[in-house]
Amino acid sequence: MRHSPMMEKPGFAARKIAADLLGNVVHKHRALDAELDLASGHSGFRALPHQDRALVRAIVGACLRRRGEIAEILNRLLDRDIPEKTGRVQDILHVAIAQMIYLDVPDRAAVSLAVDHASIDRRAKPYKGLVNGVLRRLGREKDAITNDLDADRLNTPNWLFENWTAAYGEETARRISAAHRNAAPLDLTVKQDPDGWAERLDGLALSGPTVRLRDRATVTALEGYEEGAWWVQDLAASLPARLLGDVAGLRIADLCAAPGGKTAQLANAGAHVTAVDISAGRLKRLRENMTRLGFSVETVAADLRDYEPEAPFDAILLDAPCSATGTIRRHPDVAYIKRPRDIEKLAEIQAELLGRVANWVRPGGQLVYCTCSLEPAEGEEQVSAFLNRNPGFELQPVLPGELNGLDNSITEQGFLRTLPCHAGPDEGTWEGMDGFFAARLRRL
Ligand SMILES: C[S@@+](CC[C@H](N)C(=O)[O-])C[C@H]1O[C@@H](n2cnc3c(N)ncnc32)[C@H](O)[C@@H]1O
């Protein structure tokens, strides 16, 4: 089908590839970033001109952020479900509806390209008339059909919404879901002088070393990139390393370190860092990042389940592999590629890693465990279970005032728990941060 003459029609290839990518994410559970990778991703996407690639990203982004609303719109338009075996019809309709309702694409173009797509897809072809009829009706009755959509509830899959409701209450679950409708701003961690960099980059100085930029500009073109004055890191992702306090001169193991956001923070604060990660490829990126930033750290490519340090560390930061449901604003595909059993499997790995690495910190030393997940099974429950099993460790609660302006992200127990709907430290800080969990433990 790639060589169909239709592919030459202006705008067609972008819609066809958007439907392909949407299908790969929601049916095959493939990560969107991997599909969009310009070196190794979807070949059709890579071959598109720059502008069309931006359009594909916008369409797939809207399809995923608004997936529940779009499904409900379709539901209202169809008398009966479209059979699964009809292949691409659903994806084609979702791509068209995203353009008609959530993007600035004229209805006529969205409808005719969807019909074109159905007409060249063997299994979708019999539904060409249905695609045409349904989308034209949507064009005519847009207001009535999109009326009263419960976006906050619809756009989060049931199992995640139930998890978040159980953990944070329904109102907060709704606010988390609402936060996922918008892409995240670009946060940088600066080596020094956040106020000066905020002025130079026309951004906002937030808590500590974070400077927030409104637009996701091309990072490498921004002032300060070449000279290594800052690195990209969400405000929430910068908090776990800050929990270790003054680390100057300490030997610290940054475990699960790549691509190195937290390694850079620790090195910037004067620690001697050993950065360990299982992935040689990701570790290469970490080394490139450290070279740009002018930091010297030891790197080790190893599975933490095999690695044995030569001597105990003064402190340890474990940023364990997790479901990443705290990053759905940045990666809207996460809500569809992860499933409940992934959380269970990851929680087992986290327990194993935490249990093992805890022995590598010297008595009296601190251990920070963190994940970018909203699921208590990967955070609060993980640490509570660890403390029950390991009386040789105690929780060192995060205290009010410790994370300038972010007290609403500290739980009663003294855990750090940020949510995508948490405001920044001041009013007007363009709302939000990744969902992170962190706990600070001390070896007795
Ligand atoms: C959340 S990411 C780390 C992000 C990083 N700490 C930062 O701030 O930039 C998790 C990392 O854990 C690594 N990882 C997963 N399982 C591992 C294992 N068994 N041993 C070592 N590293 C592992 C992955 O390769 C991945 O780079």
XYZ file of C-alpha atoms and ligand atoms in Angstrom:
471
model
C 0.000 0.000 0.000
C 2.988 2.260 0.552
C 3.295 2.777 -3.208
C -0.359 3.559 -3.766
C -0.758 6.686 -5.957
C -2.952 7.980 -3.132
C 0.215 8.508 -1.073
C 1.081 11.371 -3.428
C -2.154 13.221 -2.664
C -1.384 16.268 -0.466
C -2.002 15.515 3.200
C -2.879 11.857 2.636
C 0.397 10.271 3.776
C 0.315 12.205 7.065
C -3.213 10.916 7.869
C -2.412 7.364 6.846
C 0.737 7.329 8.970
C -1.088 8.933 11.906
C -3.622 6.068 11.783
C -0.771 3.525 11.536
C 0.977 4.972 14.570
C -2.220 5.234 16.586
C -2.907 1.568 15.823
C 0.615 0.566 16.814
C 0.220 2.295 20.182
C -3.296 1.278 21.151
C -3.484 -2.221 19.635
C 0.159 -3.348 19.685
C 1.209 -1.422 22.804
C 4.275 0.091 21.157
C 5.837 3.199 22.680
C 5.140 6.329 20.615
C 8.636 7.782 21.100
C 10.138 4.659 19.535
C 7.750 4.960 16.581
C 8.652 8.640 16.119
C 12.416 8.111 16.417
C 14.043 9.608 13.332
C 16.804 6.993 13.301
C 14.887 3.811 14.018
C 11.154 4.594 14.070
C 8.283 4.057 11.613
C 9.789 4.241 8.117
C 6.848 6.128 6.605
C 7.024 8.729 9.347
C 10.767 9.175 8.892
C 10.296 9.755 5.154
C 7.756 12.579 5.631
C 8.713 16.238 5.172
C 9.269 18.141 8.415
C 5.889 19.902 8.343
C 3.969 16.678 7.825
C 5.839 15.069 10.695
C 4.653 17.902 12.939
C 1.087 17.314 11.723
C 1.337 13.565 12.454
C 2.609 14.310 15.965
C -0.272 16.728 16.550
C -2.895 14.282 15.262
C -1.615 11.282 17.210
C -1.192 13.458 20.314
C -4.825 14.621 20.103
C -6.015 11.054 19.402
C -4.324 9.810 22.587
C -5.037 12.758 24.911
C -8.709 12.768 23.841
C -9.138 9.062 23.212
C -12.048 8.613 25.618
C -13.943 11.628 24.271
C -13.388 10.521 20.673
C -14.626 7.005 21.499
C -17.746 8.486 23.093
C -18.347 10.745 20.068
C -18.111 7.666 17.845
C -20.438 5.840 20.149
C -23.014 8.587 19.745
C -22.641 8.459 15.960
C -22.844 4.710 15.453
C -25.862 2.478 15.865
C -23.680 -0.525 16.608
C -20.002 -1.238 17.279
C -17.634 -1.635 14.372
C -16.374 -5.244 14.359
C -12.719 -5.631 15.416
C -11.862 -7.532 12.248
C -12.596 -4.500 10.093
C -9.080 -3.500 10.863
C -8.365 0.102 10.413
C -11.831 1.658 10.385
C -11.693 2.698 14.029
C -8.233 4.220 13.728
C -9.219 6.072 10.546
C -12.307 7.483 12.275
C -10.367 8.466 15.383
C -7.783 10.306 13.280
C -10.529 12.196 11.421
C -12.479 13.098 14.572
C -9.327 14.347 16.311
C -8.765 16.733 13.410
C -12.392 17.877 13.202
C -12.936 18.488 16.915
C -9.554 19.116 18.523
C -7.297 20.440 15.761
C -7.612 23.308 13.377
C -8.217 21.172 10.275
C -11.177 22.003 7.993
C -13.837 19.281 8.185
C -13.869 18.834 4.416
C -10.182 17.857 4.310
C -10.404 15.549 7.339
C -13.464 13.737 5.953
C -12.261 13.312 2.396
C -8.820 12.021 3.455
C -10.457 9.543 5.843
C -12.685 8.255 3.038
C -9.634 8.014 0.749
C -7.850 6.016 3.417
C -10.749 3.611 3.891
C -10.960 3.139 0.128
C -7.369 1.855 -0.200
C -7.424 -0.394 2.885
C -8.627 -3.875 1.959
C -10.533 -4.504 5.163
C -11.765 -0.952 5.689
C -13.007 -0.584 2.119
C -16.491 -2.036 2.743
C -16.958 0.676 5.400
C -16.053 3.575 3.132
C -19.676 4.696 2.995
C -20.045 4.446 6.751
C -16.894 6.529 7.308
C -18.212 9.178 4.952
C -21.709 9.237 6.446
C -20.625 9.256 10.074
C -18.065 12.025 9.638
C -20.349 14.222 7.562
C -23.009 13.910 10.222
C -20.472 14.903 12.848
C -19.630 17.973 10.740
C -23.312 18.958 10.606
C -24.210 18.204 14.226
C -20.943 18.956 15.973
C -22.377 20.922 18.885
C -25.102 18.428 19.705
C -22.831 15.397 19.404
C -19.957 16.820 21.443
C -22.227 18.283 24.099
C -21.699 17.306 27.746
C -18.693 15.066 27.229
C -17.228 14.201 30.625
C -13.662 14.734 29.413
C -11.987 14.303 32.798
C -13.489 10.875 33.267
C -13.545 9.651 29.682
C -9.929 10.323 28.732
C -8.390 8.069 31.369
C -8.721 4.277 30.992
C -10.898 2.744 33.726
C -8.195 0.823 35.556
C -5.982 3.899 35.924
C -8.899 6.103 36.963
C -9.858 3.531 39.585
C -6.288 3.329 40.881
C -6.047 7.108 41.193
C -9.486 7.411 42.778
C -8.525 4.819 45.383
C -5.224 6.586 46.058
C -6.156 10.273 45.878
C -9.965 10.519 45.791
C -12.176 11.068 42.774
C -11.839 14.845 42.630
C -8.040 14.609 42.437
C -8.247 11.733 39.944
C -10.310 14.053 37.751
C -7.786 16.868 38.122
C -4.940 14.517 37.200
C -6.864 13.398 34.143
C -7.597 17.041 33.196
C -3.884 17.885 33.452
C -3.156 15.182 30.863
C -5.112 17.048 28.194
C -2.248 19.509 27.811
C 1.350 18.940 26.851
C 3.874 19.747 29.572
C 5.984 22.905 29.440
C 9.754 22.574 29.029
C 11.610 22.566 32.353
C 15.355 23.017 32.617
C 17.595 22.492 35.621
C 20.292 25.171 35.579
C 23.726 24.764 37.113
C 23.460 28.172 38.766
C 21.670 31.522 38.582
C 18.069 30.427 37.858
C 16.848 34.056 37.860
C 19.435 35.094 35.280
C 18.633 32.131 33.023
C 14.891 32.694 33.406
C 15.421 36.230 32.101
C 17.727 35.188 29.264
C 15.409 32.393 28.078
C 12.201 34.306 28.735
C 11.089 31.685 31.239
C 10.063 31.470 34.878
C 12.360 30.596 37.784
C 10.447 27.977 39.789
C 11.475 26.084 42.892
C 15.243 25.707 43.340
C 17.242 25.365 40.134
C 14.279 24.891 37.752
C 13.567 27.312 34.916
C 10.300 26.722 33.059
C 9.818 27.671 29.405
C 6.360 27.963 27.940
C 7.160 26.495 24.521
C 8.852 23.222 23.782
C 11.433 24.956 21.616
C 14.211 23.023 19.892
C 16.330 22.342 22.919
C 19.683 22.266 21.134
C 19.082 25.737 19.681
C 18.488 27.413 23.044
C 21.071 29.710 24.613
C 23.208 27.833 27.117
C 22.842 24.397 25.518
C 26.270 24.273 23.867
C 28.050 25.678 26.888
C 26.299 23.130 29.145
C 24.615 25.652 31.427
C 21.513 23.464 31.983
C 19.809 20.183 31.176
C 16.203 19.214 30.491
C 14.447 17.905 33.608
C 10.885 18.240 34.836
C 10.481 20.168 38.094
C 9.231 17.015 39.851
C 12.118 14.912 38.523
C 14.548 17.377 40.125
C 13.142 16.856 43.622
C 14.374 13.337 44.607
C 18.073 14.246 44.310
C 17.402 17.416 46.302
C 16.218 15.235 49.206
C 19.817 14.130 49.780
C 20.677 17.657 50.940
C 24.295 18.818 50.873
C 26.176 16.074 49.029
C 29.448 17.908 48.379
C 32.371 15.478 48.646
C 30.159 12.417 49.250
C 30.479 9.150 47.305
C 27.044 8.580 45.838
C 25.648 5.766 43.730
C 23.051 6.921 41.216
C 21.325 3.647 40.374
C 19.222 3.348 37.217
C 20.913 6.556 36.213
C 20.502 7.013 32.473
C 20.043 9.435 30.758
C 21.465 11.221 33.768
C 19.229 14.067 34.928
C 19.780 13.157 38.558
C 23.451 12.263 37.994
C 23.958 15.810 36.720
C 22.290 17.294 39.804
C 24.498 15.273 42.143
C 27.677 16.071 40.190
C 26.705 19.754 40.104
C 26.366 19.678 43.881
C 29.927 18.372 44.195
C 29.323 14.652 44.822
C 31.565 11.866 43.459
C 28.990 9.960 41.467
C 28.966 6.356 40.301
C 26.186 6.094 37.733
C 24.920 2.557 37.086
C 22.450 1.529 34.390
C 21.625 -1.717 32.641
C 21.336 -0.132 29.197
C 24.618 0.511 27.377
C 22.788 2.701 24.852
C 21.169 4.889 27.494
C 24.454 5.055 29.389
C 26.148 6.353 26.242
C 23.617 9.176 26.220
C 24.382 9.801 29.890
C 28.098 10.112 29.098
C 27.375 12.500 26.212
C 25.214 14.594 28.519
C 27.934 14.697 31.195
C 30.543 15.714 28.596
C 28.353 18.587 27.393
C 27.779 19.666 30.976
C 31.455 19.344 31.910
C 30.871 16.833 34.736
C 33.131 13.912 35.451
C 31.350 10.826 36.795
C 32.102 7.117 36.893
C 29.731 5.075 34.758
C 29.002 1.361 35.047
C 26.898 -0.655 32.613
C 25.431 -3.381 34.794
C 22.251 -5.042 35.919
C 21.758 -4.067 39.558
C 20.817 -7.663 40.229
C 24.442 -8.672 39.444
C 26.450 -5.579 40.305
C 28.598 -5.607 43.456
C 30.121 -2.305 44.562
C 33.677 -2.366 45.898
C 32.877 -0.318 48.986
C 29.748 1.067 50.651
C 28.467 4.455 49.438
C 27.734 7.509 51.572
C 24.337 7.788 49.905
C 22.252 6.089 47.242
C 19.642 7.308 44.794
C 17.529 4.555 43.231
C 15.301 5.796 40.390
C 13.700 2.441 39.768
C 12.198 1.307 36.461
C 8.445 1.946 36.641
C 5.227 2.270 34.661
C 5.888 6.019 34.157
C 2.216 6.879 34.626
C 3.392 10.141 36.180
C 4.613 11.295 32.765
C 1.380 10.977 30.759
C 1.387 14.732 29.993
C 4.664 14.155 28.106
C 3.908 10.637 26.928
C 0.142 10.270 26.393
C 0.749 6.783 24.962
C 1.668 5.499 28.447
C -2.036 5.364 29.371
C -2.560 2.841 26.560
C 0.650 0.826 26.369
C 0.757 -0.065 30.071
C -1.588 -2.605 31.612
C -2.349 -3.616 35.198
C -0.070 -6.631 35.008
C 2.841 -4.333 34.060
C 2.418 -2.576 37.396
C 2.503 -5.910 39.221
C 5.635 -7.042 37.390
C 7.393 -3.728 37.898
C 6.497 -3.671 41.586
C 8.220 -7.045 41.964
C 11.361 -5.762 40.254
C 11.324 -2.586 42.365
C 11.081 -4.624 45.573
C 13.972 -6.792 44.450
C 16.179 -3.826 43.489
C 15.390 -1.823 46.620
C 16.039 -4.820 48.867
C 19.395 -5.437 47.202
C 20.838 -1.931 46.830
C 19.882 -0.855 50.355
C 22.820 -2.925 51.620
C 25.240 -0.807 49.624
C 24.805 2.338 51.726
C 27.006 2.775 54.797
C 25.391 2.822 58.242
C 24.064 6.317 58.869
C 23.885 6.984 55.127
C 20.778 8.002 53.201
C 18.905 6.146 50.501
C 16.372 7.883 48.280
C 13.967 5.625 46.383
C 11.888 7.215 43.636
C 9.663 6.432 40.654
C 7.807 8.574 38.100
C 4.619 6.612 38.690
C 1.250 7.631 40.116
C 0.579 4.108 41.351
C 0.988 3.576 45.117
C 2.104 -0.003 44.378
C 5.277 1.501 42.888
C 5.715 4.119 45.598
C 4.110 4.366 49.030
C 3.301 0.651 49.288
C 6.743 -0.331 48.051
C 8.542 1.684 50.721
C 6.163 0.728 53.526
C 6.730 -2.951 52.715
C 10.505 -2.409 52.586
C 10.500 -0.729 56.003
C 8.452 -3.591 57.461
C 10.942 -6.107 56.137
C 14.041 -4.084 57.062
C 14.117 -2.787 60.635
C 17.673 -1.572 60.008
C 16.240 1.385 58.038
C 14.047 4.288 59.066
C 12.051 6.826 57.098
C 13.481 10.317 57.206
C 10.342 12.323 56.495
C 10.472 15.161 53.987
C 9.738 18.249 56.050
C 7.580 21.261 55.248
C 9.741 24.068 53.914
C 12.406 21.705 52.582
C 11.367 22.019 48.939
C 10.797 25.732 48.643
C 7.154 26.315 47.899
C 6.157 22.703 47.231
C 4.713 21.706 50.602
C 1.511 20.432 48.993
C 3.620 17.642 47.468
C 4.606 16.255 50.885
C 2.342 13.584 52.378
C 1.405 13.214 56.044
C 3.852 10.313 56.340
C 6.670 12.445 54.962
C 6.837 11.013 51.450
C 7.252 13.208 48.401
C 4.221 12.733 46.152
C 3.849 15.135 43.261
C 0.847 15.029 40.933
C 0.439 16.409 37.409
C -2.315 18.669 38.739
C -0.154 20.192 41.470
C 0.460 23.865 40.871
C 4.018 25.123 40.831
C 5.397 26.981 43.837
C 3.664 30.263 42.914
C 0.440 31.281 41.299
C 0.748 31.554 37.536
C 3.522 29.008 37.056
C 1.742 27.355 34.157
C 0.436 24.564 36.313
C 1.726 21.134 36.743
C 4.653 18.784 36.972
C 5.269 15.097 36.457
C 3.827 12.678 38.984
C 6.708 11.472 41.144
C 7.089 9.509 44.332
C 10.183 9.656 46.539
C 11.033 8.464 50.014
C 14.176 9.238 52.003
C 15.443 6.406 54.180
C 18.375 6.200 56.543
C 20.408 3.127 57.371
C 20.660 2.819 61.128
C 13.425 6.061 35.217
S 14.775 5.642 34.226
C 16.074 6.532 34.985
C 16.105 8.029 34.764
C 17.368 8.689 35.328
N 17.549 8.374 36.729
C 17.381 10.189 35.182
O 17.126 10.914 36.119
O 17.683 10.656 34.058
C 15.083 3.985 34.718
C 16.397 3.384 34.238
O 16.544 2.119 34.880
C 17.358 1.310 34.049
N 17.209 -0.075 34.546
C 16.111 -0.843 34.474
N 16.342 -2.035 35.065
C 17.614 -2.019 35.539
C 18.434 -2.963 36.230
N 17.982 -4.162 36.555
N 19.701 -2.596 36.551
C 20.175 -1.372 36.208
N 19.431 -0.448 35.554
C 18.167 -0.756 35.216
C 16.823 1.607 32.666
O 17.782 1.304 31.680
C 16.521 3.113 32.761
O 17.574 3.875 32.234
